[in-house]
Amino acid sequence: MKVKVGLGFDSHEFEEGKTLYLGGLKIDFPYGLRGHSDGDVLLHAVTDAILGALGEPDIGELFSDKDERWKGASSRLFLEEALRRVRDKGYEIFNLDCVLIADEPKVSPHKSAIKESLSKLLGIPSENISIKGKRREGFCEAKGMACMCVVLLGKLDEG
Ligand SMILES: [Zn+2]
């Protein structure tokens, strides 16, 4: 058995009137997250964790914010590319643990829907996914959201 662990972190500022996406799920909230793409902070952190576990270039190297192709792009595209690289190397995702850092929106009412969305996007059972919401408790100014996560990839040894 071979295993690889990856760490992902991302943060985005709020932008009024933009649609908020978390884990590929549309969340009803007056602010979205500023960014070149749809600003899905959770999918960006997950994508980077997967790419990091594989030792591949990170999300910023693969999908430059200077590249017009990714302007307003769905972050699902970035995740799909990372998943393609997982399959190419013969690995599968064992589990994923994420912390969403935000004072608002509250994560808890959306937790199970976000897990369900990630489960579909990643093709793994939702019991192998953990989403935790954390308030800042006074740390930094509340102008956006951040996310960190760890992912474990594994494969059986050949031969
Ligand atoms: Zn991002």
PDB file of C-alpha atoms and ligand atoms in Angstrom:
ATOM      1  CA  MET A   1       0.000   0.000   0.000  1.00  0.00           C
ATOM      2  CA  LYS A   2       1.290   3.418  -0.942  1.00  0.00           C
ATOM      3  CA  VAL A   3      -0.215   6.533   0.617  1.00  0.00           C
ATOM      4  CA  LYS A   4       0.344  10.236   0.010  1.00  0.00           C
ATOM      5  CA  VAL A   5      -0.944  13.105   2.124  1.00  0.00           C
ATOM      6  CA  GLY A   6      -1.575  16.619   0.767  1.00  0.00           C
ATOM      7  CA  LEU A   7      -2.266  19.964   2.428  1.00  0.00           C
ATOM      8  CA  GLY A   8      -4.313  22.746   0.833  1.00  0.00           C
ATOM      9  CA  PHE A   9      -5.003  26.317   1.891  1.00  0.00           C
ATOM     10  CA  ASP A  10      -6.890  29.146   0.197  1.00  0.00           C
ATOM     11  CA  SER A  11      -8.544  32.440   1.082  1.00  0.00           C
ATOM     12  CA  HIS A  12     -10.708  34.959  -0.768  1.00  0.00           C
ATOM     13  CA  GLU A  13     -12.180  38.356   0.001  1.00  0.00           C
ATOM     14  CA  PHE A  14     -15.952  38.903  -0.108  1.00  0.00           C
ATOM     15  CA  GLU A  15     -17.391  40.649  -3.149  1.00  0.00           C
ATOM     16  CA  GLU A  16     -20.903  42.083  -2.983  1.00  0.00           C
ATOM     17  CA  GLY A  17     -23.401  40.685  -5.466  1.00  0.00           C
ATOM     18  CA  LYS A  18     -21.209  37.783  -6.620  1.00  0.00           C
ATOM     19  CA  THR A  19     -22.645  34.255  -6.264  1.00  0.00           C
ATOM     20  CA  LEU A  20     -21.115  32.328  -3.363  1.00  0.00           C
ATOM     21  CA  TYR A  21     -19.953  28.793  -4.145  1.00  0.00           C
ATOM     22  CA  LEU A  22     -18.611  26.406  -1.520  1.00  0.00           C
ATOM     23  CA  GLY A  23     -17.607  22.920  -2.580  1.00  0.00           C
ATOM     24  CA  GLY A  24     -19.409  23.372  -5.895  1.00  0.00           C
ATOM     25  CA  LEU A  25     -22.626  24.270  -4.073  1.00  0.00           C
ATOM     26  CA  LYS A  26     -24.403  27.598  -4.538  1.00  0.00           C
ATOM     27  CA  ILE A  27     -24.981  29.224  -1.109  1.00  0.00           C
ATOM     28  CA  ASP A  28     -27.598  31.910  -0.585  1.00  0.00           C
ATOM     29  CA  PHE A  29     -25.597  34.863   0.806  1.00  0.00           C
ATOM     30  CA  PRO A  30     -25.297  38.571  -0.157  1.00  0.00           C
ATOM     31  CA  TYR A  31     -21.561  38.208  -0.894  1.00  0.00           C
ATOM     32  CA  GLY A  32     -19.575  35.908  -3.127  1.00  0.00           C
ATOM     33  CA  LEU A  33     -15.818  35.465  -3.111  1.00  0.00           C
ATOM     34  CA  ARG A  34     -13.611  37.708  -5.230  1.00  0.00           C
ATOM     35  CA  GLY A  35     -11.320  35.909  -7.610  1.00  0.00           C
ATOM     36  CA  HIS A  36     -10.493  35.297 -11.236  1.00  0.00           C
ATOM     37  CA  SER A  37     -12.689  32.171 -11.256  1.00  0.00           C
ATOM     38  CA  ASP A  38     -15.924  31.602  -9.294  1.00  0.00           C
ATOM     39  CA  GLY A  39     -13.854  31.995  -6.073  1.00  0.00           C
ATOM     40  CA  ASP A  40     -14.854  28.611  -4.582  1.00  0.00           C
ATOM     41  CA  VAL A  41     -12.391  28.692  -1.675  1.00  0.00           C
ATOM     42  CA  LEU A  42     -13.187  25.115  -0.647  1.00  0.00           C
ATOM     43  CA  LEU A  43     -12.677  23.581  -4.092  1.00  0.00           C
ATOM     44  CA  HIS A  44      -9.442  25.560  -4.505  1.00  0.00           C
ATOM     45  CA  ALA A  45      -8.053  24.228  -1.202  1.00  0.00           C
ATOM     46  CA  VAL A  46      -9.144  20.653  -2.033  1.00  0.00           C
ATOM     47  CA  THR A  47      -7.645  20.876  -5.537  1.00  0.00           C
ATOM     48  CA  ASP A  48      -4.349  22.171  -4.136  1.00  0.00           C
ATOM     49  CA  ALA A  49      -4.256  19.446  -1.468  1.00  0.00           C
ATOM     50  CA  ILE A  50      -4.697  16.757  -4.147  1.00  0.00           C
ATOM     51  CA  LEU A  51      -2.079  18.332  -6.440  1.00  0.00           C
ATOM     52  CA  GLY A  52       0.283  18.668  -3.454  1.00  0.00           C
ATOM     53  CA  ALA A  53      -0.131  15.013  -2.475  1.00  0.00           C
ATOM     54  CA  LEU A  54       0.791  13.998  -6.037  1.00  0.00           C
ATOM     55  CA  GLY A  55       3.761  16.389  -6.170  1.00  0.00           C
ATOM     56  CA  GLU A  56       2.195  18.140  -9.172  1.00  0.00           C
ATOM     57  CA  PRO A  57       2.334  21.907  -9.890  1.00  0.00           C
ATOM     58  CA  ASP A  58      -0.121  23.871  -7.718  1.00  0.00           C
ATOM     59  CA  ILE A  59      -3.452  25.369  -8.787  1.00  0.00           C
ATOM     60  CA  GLY A  60      -1.930  28.814  -9.463  1.00  0.00           C
ATOM     61  CA  GLU A  61       0.686  27.300 -11.774  1.00  0.00           C
ATOM     62  CA  LEU A  62      -1.817  25.157 -13.684  1.00  0.00           C
ATOM     63  CA  PHE A  63      -4.592  27.759 -13.890  1.00  0.00           C
ATOM     64  CA  SER A  64      -2.990  31.208 -13.909  1.00  0.00           C
ATOM     65  CA  ASP A  65      -5.219  34.149 -12.954  1.00  0.00           C
ATOM     66  CA  LYS A  66      -3.612  35.979 -15.904  1.00  0.00           C
ATOM     67  CA  ASP A  67      -5.132  33.434 -18.291  1.00  0.00           C
ATOM     68  CA  GLU A  68      -8.415  34.644 -19.839  1.00  0.00           C
ATOM     69  CA  ARG A  69      -9.602  31.025 -20.223  1.00  0.00           C
ATOM     70  CA  TRP A  70     -10.175  30.797 -16.456  1.00  0.00           C
ATOM     71  CA  LYS A  71     -11.964  34.141 -16.056  1.00  0.00           C
ATOM     72  CA  GLY A  72     -15.246  33.393 -14.261  1.00  0.00           C
ATOM     73  CA  ALA A  73     -14.526  29.664 -14.699  1.00  0.00           C
ATOM     74  CA  SER A  74     -16.222  27.044 -12.552  1.00  0.00           C
ATOM     75  CA  SER A  75     -13.690  25.699 -10.058  1.00  0.00           C
ATOM     76  CA  ARG A  76     -15.010  22.229 -10.879  1.00  0.00           C
ATOM     77  CA  LEU A  77     -12.728  22.378 -13.937  1.00  0.00           C
ATOM     78  CA  PHE A  78      -9.680  22.733 -11.683  1.00  0.00           C
ATOM     79  CA  LEU A  79     -10.779  19.844  -9.481  1.00  0.00           C
ATOM     80  CA  GLU A  80     -11.482  17.641 -12.519  1.00  0.00           C
ATOM     81  CA  GLU A  81      -7.922  18.208 -13.760  1.00  0.00           C
ATOM     82  CA  ALA A  82      -6.512  17.259 -10.336  1.00  0.00           C
ATOM     83  CA  LEU A  83      -8.708  14.113 -10.281  1.00  0.00           C
ATOM     84  CA  ARG A  84      -7.504  13.181 -13.774  1.00  0.00           C
ATOM     85  CA  ARG A  85      -3.926  13.303 -12.437  1.00  0.00           C
ATOM     86  CA  VAL A  86      -4.925  11.125  -9.452  1.00  0.00           C
ATOM     87  CA  ARG A  87      -6.308   8.470 -11.833  1.00  0.00           C
ATOM     88  CA  ASP A  88      -3.297   8.742 -14.186  1.00  0.00           C
ATOM     89  CA  LYS A  89      -0.969   7.890 -11.294  1.00  0.00           C
ATOM     90  CA  GLY A  90      -3.180   4.988 -10.182  1.00  0.00           C
ATOM     91  CA  TYR A  91      -4.229   6.565  -6.887  1.00  0.00           C
ATOM     92  CA  GLU A  92      -7.625   7.015  -5.302  1.00  0.00           C
ATOM     93  CA  ILE A  93      -8.826   9.430  -2.611  1.00  0.00           C
ATOM     94  CA  PHE A  94      -9.135   7.732   0.772  1.00  0.00           C
ATOM     95  CA  ASN A  95     -10.421  10.677   2.791  1.00  0.00           C
ATOM     96  CA  LEU A  96     -10.612  14.443   2.997  1.00  0.00           C
ATOM     97  CA  ASP A  97     -10.795  16.684   6.077  1.00  0.00           C
ATOM     98  CA  CYS A  98     -11.562  20.400   5.651  1.00  0.00           C
ATOM     99  CA  VAL A  99     -11.854  23.451   7.897  1.00  0.00           C
ATOM    100  CA  LEU A 100     -13.778  26.448   6.569  1.00  0.00           C
ATOM    101  CA  ILE A 101     -12.809  29.589   8.461  1.00  0.00           C
ATOM    102  CA  ALA A 102     -15.587  32.177   8.397  1.00  0.00           C
ATOM    103  CA  ASP A 103     -17.753  34.183  10.767  1.00  0.00           C
ATOM    104  CA  GLU A 104     -20.500  34.176   8.146  1.00  0.00           C
ATOM    105  CA  PRO A 105     -22.160  32.545   6.436  1.00  0.00           C
ATOM    106  CA  LYS A 106     -22.553  29.908   9.130  1.00  0.00           C
ATOM    107  CA  VAL A 107     -21.209  26.642   7.788  1.00  0.00           C
ATOM    108  CA  SER A 108     -23.242  24.225   9.939  1.00  0.00           C
ATOM    109  CA  PRO A 109     -26.620  24.585   8.122  1.00  0.00           C
ATOM    110  CA  HIS A 110     -24.881  23.816   4.795  1.00  0.00           C
ATOM    111  CA  LYS A 111     -22.499  21.123   6.025  1.00  0.00           C
ATOM    112  CA  SER A 112     -24.366  18.042   4.817  1.00  0.00           C
ATOM    113  CA  ALA A 113     -25.239  19.606   1.428  1.00  0.00           C
ATOM    114  CA  ILE A 114     -21.591  20.631   0.917  1.00  0.00           C
ATOM    115  CA  LYS A 115     -20.441  17.105   1.835  1.00  0.00           C
ATOM    116  CA  GLU A 116     -22.962  15.650  -0.623  1.00  0.00           C
ATOM    117  CA  SER A 117     -21.726  17.980  -3.382  1.00  0.00           C
ATOM    118  CA  LEU A 118     -18.071  17.108  -2.694  1.00  0.00           C
ATOM    119  CA  SER A 119     -18.915  13.415  -2.543  1.00  0.00           C
ATOM    120  CA  LYS A 120     -20.372  13.618  -6.072  1.00  0.00           C
ATOM    121  CA  LEU A 121     -17.519  15.739  -7.442  1.00  0.00           C
ATOM    122  CA  LEU A 122     -14.799  13.521  -5.920  1.00  0.00           C
ATOM    123  CA  GLY A 123     -16.584  10.215  -6.494  1.00  0.00           C
ATOM    124  CA  ILE A 124     -16.044   9.061  -2.892  1.00  0.00           C
ATOM    125  CA  PRO A 125     -18.582   8.268  -0.137  1.00  0.00           C
ATOM    126  CA  SER A 126     -19.588  11.243   2.020  1.00  0.00           C
ATOM    127  CA  GLU A 127     -18.505   9.371   5.192  1.00  0.00           C
ATOM    128  CA  ASN A 128     -14.925   9.816   3.943  1.00  0.00           C
ATOM    129  CA  ILE A 129     -15.365  13.599   3.866  1.00  0.00           C
ATOM    130  CA  SER A 130     -15.301  15.933   6.848  1.00  0.00           C
ATOM    131  CA  ILE A 131     -16.293  19.606   6.786  1.00  0.00           C
ATOM    132  CA  LYS A 132     -15.825  21.737   9.877  1.00  0.00           C
ATOM    133  CA  GLY A 133     -16.804  25.376  10.258  1.00  0.00           C
ATOM    134  CA  LYS A 134     -14.642  27.579  12.485  1.00  0.00           C
ATOM    135  CA  ARG A 135     -15.305  31.162  13.512  1.00  0.00           C
ATOM    136  CA  ARG A 136     -12.313  33.493  13.689  1.00  0.00           C
ATOM    137  CA  GLU A 137     -12.841  34.347  17.371  1.00  0.00           C
ATOM    138  CA  GLY A 138     -11.359  37.812  16.795  1.00  0.00           C
ATOM    139  CA  PHE A 139      -8.399  36.719  14.670  1.00  0.00           C
ATOM    140  CA  CYS A 140      -7.952  39.005  11.590  1.00  0.00           C
ATOM    141  CA  GLU A 141     -10.734  41.103  10.072  1.00  0.00           C
ATOM    142  CA  ALA A 142     -13.851  39.350   8.769  1.00  0.00           C
ATOM    143  CA  LYS A 143     -13.635  40.349   5.107  1.00  0.00           C
ATOM    144  CA  GLY A 144     -13.755  36.963   3.504  1.00  0.00           C
ATOM    145  CA  MET A 145     -13.373  33.229   3.966  1.00  0.00           C
ATOM    146  CA  ALA A 146     -10.433  30.862   4.221  1.00  0.00           C
ATOM    147  CA  CYS A 147     -10.210  27.108   3.957  1.00  0.00           C
ATOM    148  CA  MET A 148      -7.610  24.499   4.801  1.00  0.00           C
ATOM    149  CA  CYS A 149      -7.787  20.812   4.212  1.00  0.00           C
ATOM    150  CA  VAL A 150      -5.802  17.598   4.159  1.00  0.00           C
ATOM    151  CA  VAL A 151      -6.359  14.767   1.737  1.00  0.00           C
ATOM    152  CA  LEU A 152      -5.080  11.202   1.841  1.00  0.00           C
ATOM    153  CA  LEU A 153      -4.477   9.380  -1.434  1.00  0.00           C
ATOM    154  CA  GLY A 154      -3.587   5.724  -1.677  1.00  0.00           C
ATOM    155  CA  LYS A 155      -3.024   2.789  -3.992  1.00  0.00           C
ATOM    156  CA  LEU A 156      -2.274  -0.891  -3.632  1.00  0.00           C
ATOM    157  CA  ASP A 157       1.302  -1.906  -4.568  1.00  0.00           C
ATOM    158  CA  GLU A 158       1.510  -3.483  -8.005  1.00  0.00           C
ATOM    159  CA  GLY A 159       2.762  -7.042  -8.360  1.00  0.00           C
TER     160      GLY A 159
HETATM  161 ZN    ZN B   1      -8.829  30.459  -4.586  1.00  0.00          ZN
END
